Amino acid sequence: MPIIVNLDVMMAKRKISLGELAERLDLTPANLSILKTGKSKTIRFST
């Protein structure tokens, strides 16, 4: 079962930029962009 990422829709609703979201999540903008465009092959979730 695939994981569907709708970052662009949520970012538009919350009026937040990719750079600001990356800073809040402590991710690089490049990694967040890969998730946003759906080009990511795997996602690691850390607890």
PDB file of N, CA, C and O in Angstrom, residues 5-44:
ATOM      1  N   VAL A   5       1.585  11.506  -0.508  1.00  0.00           N
ATOM      2  CA  VAL A   5       2.015  12.758   0.108  1.00  0.00           C
ATOM      3  C   VAL A   5       1.388  13.914  -0.662  1.00  0.00           C
ATOM      4  O   VAL A   5       1.586  14.045  -1.864  1.00  0.00           O
ATOM      5  N   ASN A   6       0.620  14.742   0.031  1.00  0.00           N
ATOM      6  CA  ASN A   6      -0.040  15.898  -0.581  1.00  0.00           C
ATOM      7  C   ASN A   6       0.506  17.193   0.018  1.00  0.00           C
ATOM      8  O   ASN A   6      -0.252  18.067   0.438  1.00  0.00           O
ATOM      9  N   LEU A   7       1.823  17.321   0.033  1.00  0.00           N
ATOM     10  CA  LEU A   7       2.439  18.500   0.644  1.00  0.00           C
ATOM     11  C   LEU A   7       2.032  19.787  -0.056  1.00  0.00           C
ATOM     12  O   LEU A   7       1.776  20.786   0.622  1.00  0.00           O
ATOM     13  N   ASP A   8       1.977  19.780  -1.371  1.00  0.00           N
ATOM     14  CA  ASP A   8       1.663  21.011  -2.084  1.00  0.00           C
ATOM     15  C   ASP A   8       0.274  21.530  -1.740  1.00  0.00           C
ATOM     16  O   ASP A   8       0.071  22.729  -1.560  1.00  0.00           O
ATOM     17  N   VAL A   9      -0.677  20.628  -1.578  1.00  0.00           N
ATOM     18  CA  VAL A   9      -2.043  21.025  -1.221  1.00  0.00           C
ATOM     19  C   VAL A   9      -2.076  21.587   0.199  1.00  0.00           C
ATOM     20  O   VAL A   9      -2.644  22.660   0.440  1.00  0.00           O
ATOM     21  N   MET A  10      -1.437  20.900   1.130  1.00  0.00           N
ATOM     22  CA  MET A  10      -1.438  21.354   2.521  1.00  0.00           C
ATOM     23  C   MET A  10      -0.663  22.663   2.685  1.00  0.00           C
ATOM     24  O   MET A  10      -1.064  23.534   3.452  1.00  0.00           O
ATOM     25  N   MET A  11       0.438  22.806   1.949  1.00  0.00           N
ATOM     26  CA  MET A  11       1.207  24.045   2.020  1.00  0.00           C
ATOM     27  C   MET A  11       0.391  25.222   1.493  1.00  0.00           C
ATOM     28  O   MET A  11       0.444  26.322   2.054  1.00  0.00           O
ATOM     29  N   ALA A  12      -0.371  25.009   0.443  1.00  0.00           N
ATOM     30  CA  ALA A  12      -1.210  26.072  -0.113  1.00  0.00           C
ATOM     31  C   ALA A  12      -2.308  26.456   0.871  1.00  0.00           C
ATOM     32  O   ALA A  12      -2.583  27.645   1.072  1.00  0.00           O
ATOM     33  N   LYS A  13      -2.934  25.467   1.498  1.00  0.00           N
ATOM     34  CA  LYS A  13      -3.999  25.747   2.468  1.00  0.00           C
ATOM     35  C   LYS A  13      -3.475  26.543   3.656  1.00  0.00           C
ATOM     36  O   LYS A  13      -4.154  27.432   4.166  1.00  0.00           O
ATOM     37  N   ARG A  14      -2.262  26.222   4.084  1.00  0.00           N
ATOM     38  CA  ARG A  14      -1.681  26.875   5.269  1.00  0.00           C
ATOM     39  C   ARG A  14      -0.817  28.076   4.917  1.00  0.00           C
ATOM     40  O   ARG A  14      -0.258  28.714   5.800  1.00  0.00           O
ATOM     41  N   LYS A  15      -0.693  28.362   3.623  1.00  0.00           N
ATOM     42  CA  LYS A  15       0.073  29.508   3.128  1.00  0.00           C
ATOM     43  C   LYS A  15       1.485  29.522   3.704  1.00  0.00           C
ATOM     44  O   LYS A  15       1.925  30.502   4.295  1.00  0.00           O
ATOM     45  N   ILE A  16       2.196  28.427   3.499  1.00  0.00           N
ATOM     46  CA  ILE A  16       3.549  28.285   3.999  1.00  0.00           C
ATOM     47  C   ILE A  16       4.468  27.904   2.834  1.00  0.00           C
ATOM     48  O   ILE A  16       4.062  27.176   1.938  1.00  0.00           O
ATOM     49  N   SER A  17       5.676  28.434   2.838  1.00  0.00           N
ATOM     50  CA  SER A  17       6.623  28.142   1.764  1.00  0.00           C
ATOM     51  C   SER A  17       7.385  26.860   2.065  1.00  0.00           C
ATOM     52  O   SER A  17       7.424  26.386   3.206  1.00  0.00           O
ATOM     53  N   LEU A  18       8.006  26.313   1.040  1.00  0.00           N
ATOM     54  CA  LEU A  18       8.801  25.098   1.193  1.00  0.00           C
ATOM     55  C   LEU A  18       9.957  25.332   2.162  1.00  0.00           C
ATOM     56  O   LEU A  18      10.234  24.500   3.019  1.00  0.00           O
ATOM     57  N   GLY A  19      10.610  26.483   2.042  1.00  0.00           N
ATOM     58  CA  GLY A  19      11.730  26.809   2.932  1.00  0.00           C
ATOM     59  C   GLY A  19      11.308  26.912   4.389  1.00  0.00           C
ATOM     60  O   GLY A  19      12.003  26.425   5.285  1.00  0.00           O
ATOM     61  N   GLU A  20      10.167  27.550   4.630  1.00  0.00           N
ATOM     62  CA  GLU A  20       9.677  27.700   6.004  1.00  0.00           C
ATOM     63  C   GLU A  20       9.278  26.349   6.600  1.00  0.00           C
ATOM     64  O   GLU A  20       9.577  26.058   7.754  1.00  0.00           O
ATOM     65  N   LEU A  21       8.624  25.525   5.801  1.00  0.00           N
ATOM     66  CA  LEU A  21       8.235  24.200   6.272  1.00  0.00           C
ATOM     67  C   LEU A  21       9.459  23.345   6.565  1.00  0.00           C
ATOM     68  O   LEU A  21       9.513  22.656   7.584  1.00  0.00           O
ATOM     69  N   ALA A  22      10.455  23.420   5.699  1.00  0.00           N
ATOM     70  CA  ALA A  22      11.690  22.667   5.909  1.00  0.00           C
ATOM     71  C   ALA A  22      12.362  23.084   7.210  1.00  0.00           C
ATOM     72  O   ALA A  22      12.846  22.243   7.972  1.00  0.00           O
ATOM     73  N   GLU A  23      12.367  24.387   7.468  1.00  0.00           N
ATOM     74  CA  GLU A  23      12.972  24.885   8.712  1.00  0.00           C
ATOM     75  C   GLU A  23      12.201  24.391   9.931  1.00  0.00           C
ATOM     76  O   GLU A  23      12.794  23.958  10.916  1.00  0.00           O
ATOM     77  N   ARG A  24      10.887  24.443   9.873  1.00  0.00           N
ATOM     78  CA  ARG A  24      10.061  23.989  11.000  1.00  0.00           C
ATOM     79  C   ARG A  24      10.220  22.499  11.272  1.00  0.00           C
ATOM     80  O   ARG A  24      10.156  22.058  12.410  1.00  0.00           O
ATOM     81  N   LEU A  25      10.410  21.720  10.210  1.00  0.00           N
ATOM     82  CA  LEU A  25      10.533  20.272  10.347  1.00  0.00           C
ATOM     83  C   LEU A  25      11.969  19.807  10.543  1.00  0.00           C
ATOM     84  O   LEU A  25      12.222  18.625  10.737  1.00  0.00           O
ATOM     85  N   ASP A  26      12.906  20.736  10.456  1.00  0.00           N
ATOM     86  CA  ASP A  26      14.327  20.426  10.571  1.00  0.00           C
ATOM     87  C   ASP A  26      14.772  19.461   9.469  1.00  0.00           C
ATOM     88  O   ASP A  26      15.461  18.486   9.710  1.00  0.00           O
ATOM     89  N   LEU A  27      14.313  19.737   8.251  1.00  0.00           N
ATOM     90  CA  LEU A  27      14.707  18.986   7.058  1.00  0.00           C
ATOM     91  C   LEU A  27      15.373  19.954   6.095  1.00  0.00           C
ATOM     92  O   LEU A  27      15.157  21.155   6.160  1.00  0.00           O
ATOM     93  N   THR A  28      16.147  19.411   5.169  1.00  0.00           N
ATOM     94  CA  THR A  28      16.701  20.279   4.133  1.00  0.00           C
ATOM     95  C   THR A  28      15.616  20.544   3.098  1.00  0.00           C
ATOM     96  O   THR A  28      14.768  19.677   2.842  1.00  0.00           O
ATOM     97  N   PRO A  29      15.639  21.727   2.500  1.00  0.00           N
ATOM     98  CA  PRO A  29      14.648  22.010   1.451  1.00  0.00           C
ATOM     99  C   PRO A  29      14.727  21.009   0.296  1.00  0.00           C
ATOM    100  O   PRO A  29      13.712  20.674  -0.300  1.00  0.00           O
ATOM    101  N   ALA A  30      15.927  20.504  -0.001  1.00  0.00           N
ATOM    102  CA  ALA A  30      16.073  19.525  -1.089  1.00  0.00           C
ATOM    103  C   ALA A  30      15.329  18.232  -0.767  1.00  0.00           C
ATOM    104  O   ALA A  30      14.624  17.686  -1.625  1.00  0.00           O
ATOM    105  N   ASN A  31      15.473  17.733   0.456  1.00  0.00           N
ATOM    106  CA  ASN A  31      14.775  16.500   0.844  1.00  0.00           C
ATOM    107  C   ASN A  31      13.265  16.701   0.863  1.00  0.00           C
ATOM    108  O   ASN A  31      12.509  15.820   0.448  1.00  0.00           O
ATOM    109  N   LEU A  32      12.834  17.846   1.339  1.00  0.00           N
ATOM    110  CA  LEU A  32      11.408  18.125   1.374  1.00  0.00           C
ATOM    111  C   LEU A  32      10.853  18.245  -0.048  1.00  0.00           C
ATOM    112  O   LEU A  32       9.747  17.785  -0.335  1.00  0.00           O
ATOM    113  N   SER A  33      11.632  18.810  -0.952  1.00  0.00           N
ATOM    114  CA  SER A  33      11.215  18.921  -2.344  1.00  0.00           C
ATOM    115  C   SER A  33      11.043  17.544  -2.981  1.00  0.00           C
ATOM    116  O   SER A  33      10.107  17.326  -3.759  1.00  0.00           O
ATOM    117  N   ILE A  34      11.926  16.616  -2.658  1.00  0.00           N
ATOM    118  CA  ILE A  34      11.823  15.249  -3.176  1.00  0.00           C
ATOM    119  C   ILE A  34      10.523  14.606  -2.700  1.00  0.00           C
ATOM    120  O   ILE A  34       9.824  13.937  -3.462  1.00  0.00           O
ATOM    121  N   LEU A  35      10.181  14.825  -1.452  1.00  0.00           N
ATOM    122  CA  LEU A  35       8.912  14.295  -0.931  1.00  0.00           C
ATOM    123  C   LEU A  35       7.720  14.961  -1.630  1.00  0.00           C
ATOM    124  O   LEU A  35       6.748  14.299  -1.991  1.00  0.00           O
ATOM    125  N   LYS A  36       7.813  16.265  -1.805  1.00  0.00           N
ATOM    126  CA  LYS A  36       6.713  17.024  -2.391  1.00  0.00           C
ATOM    127  C   LYS A  36       6.424  16.594  -3.824  1.00  0.00           C
ATOM    128  O   LYS A  36       5.262  16.493  -4.228  1.00  0.00           O
ATOM    129  N   THR A  37       7.460  16.337  -4.599  1.00  0.00           N
ATOM    130  CA  THR A  37       7.274  15.981  -6.005  1.00  0.00           C
ATOM    131  C   THR A  37       6.959  14.508  -6.208  1.00  0.00           C
ATOM    132  O   THR A  37       6.645  14.089  -7.319  1.00  0.00           O
ATOM    133  N   GLY A  38       7.064  13.717  -5.151  1.00  0.00           N
ATOM    134  CA  GLY A  38       6.748  12.293  -5.263  1.00  0.00           C
ATOM    135  C   GLY A  38       7.880  11.465  -5.833  1.00  0.00           C
ATOM    136  O   GLY A  38       7.660  10.338  -6.253  1.00  0.00           O
ATOM    137  N   LYS A  39       9.081  12.004  -5.891  1.00  0.00           N
ATOM    138  CA  LYS A  39      10.229  11.269  -6.449  1.00  0.00           C
ATOM    139  C   LYS A  39      10.950  10.413  -5.428  1.00  0.00           C
ATOM    140  O   LYS A  39      11.911   9.744  -5.760  1.00  0.00           O
ATOM    141  N   SER A  40      10.487  10.420  -4.214  1.00  0.00           N
ATOM    142  CA  SER A  40      11.126   9.651  -3.159  1.00  0.00           C
ATOM    143  C   SER A  40      10.795   8.168  -3.320  1.00  0.00           C
ATOM    144  O   SER A  40       9.638   7.798  -3.534  1.00  0.00           O
ATOM    145  N   LYS A  41      11.784   7.325  -3.218  1.00  0.00           N
ATOM    146  CA  LYS A  41      11.580   5.879  -3.313  1.00  0.00           C
ATOM    147  C   LYS A  41      11.244   5.279  -1.955  1.00  0.00           C
ATOM    148  O   LYS A  41      10.461   4.355  -1.845  1.00  0.00           O
ATOM    149  N   THR A  42      11.869   5.815  -0.907  1.00  0.00           N
ATOM    150  CA  THR A  42      11.639   5.319   0.448  1.00  0.00           C
ATOM    151  C   THR A  42      11.568   6.490   1.415  1.00  0.00           C
ATOM    152  O   THR A  42      12.077   7.573   1.128  1.00  0.00           O
ATOM    153  N   ILE A  43      10.936   6.260   2.535  1.00  0.00           N
ATOM    154  CA  ILE A  43      10.876   7.256   3.605  1.00  0.00           C
ATOM    155  C   ILE A  43      11.222   6.545   4.901  1.00  0.00           C
ATOM    156  O   ILE A  43      10.644   5.510   5.218  1.00  0.00           O
ATOM    157  N   ARG A  44      12.162   7.101   5.627  1.00  0.00           N
ATOM    158  CA  ARG A  44      12.498   6.555   6.940  1.00  0.00           C
ATOM    159  C   ARG A  44      11.803   7.375   8.005  1.00  0.00           C
ATOM    160  O   ARG A  44      11.914   8.603   8.031  1.00  0.00           O
TER     161      ARG A  44
END
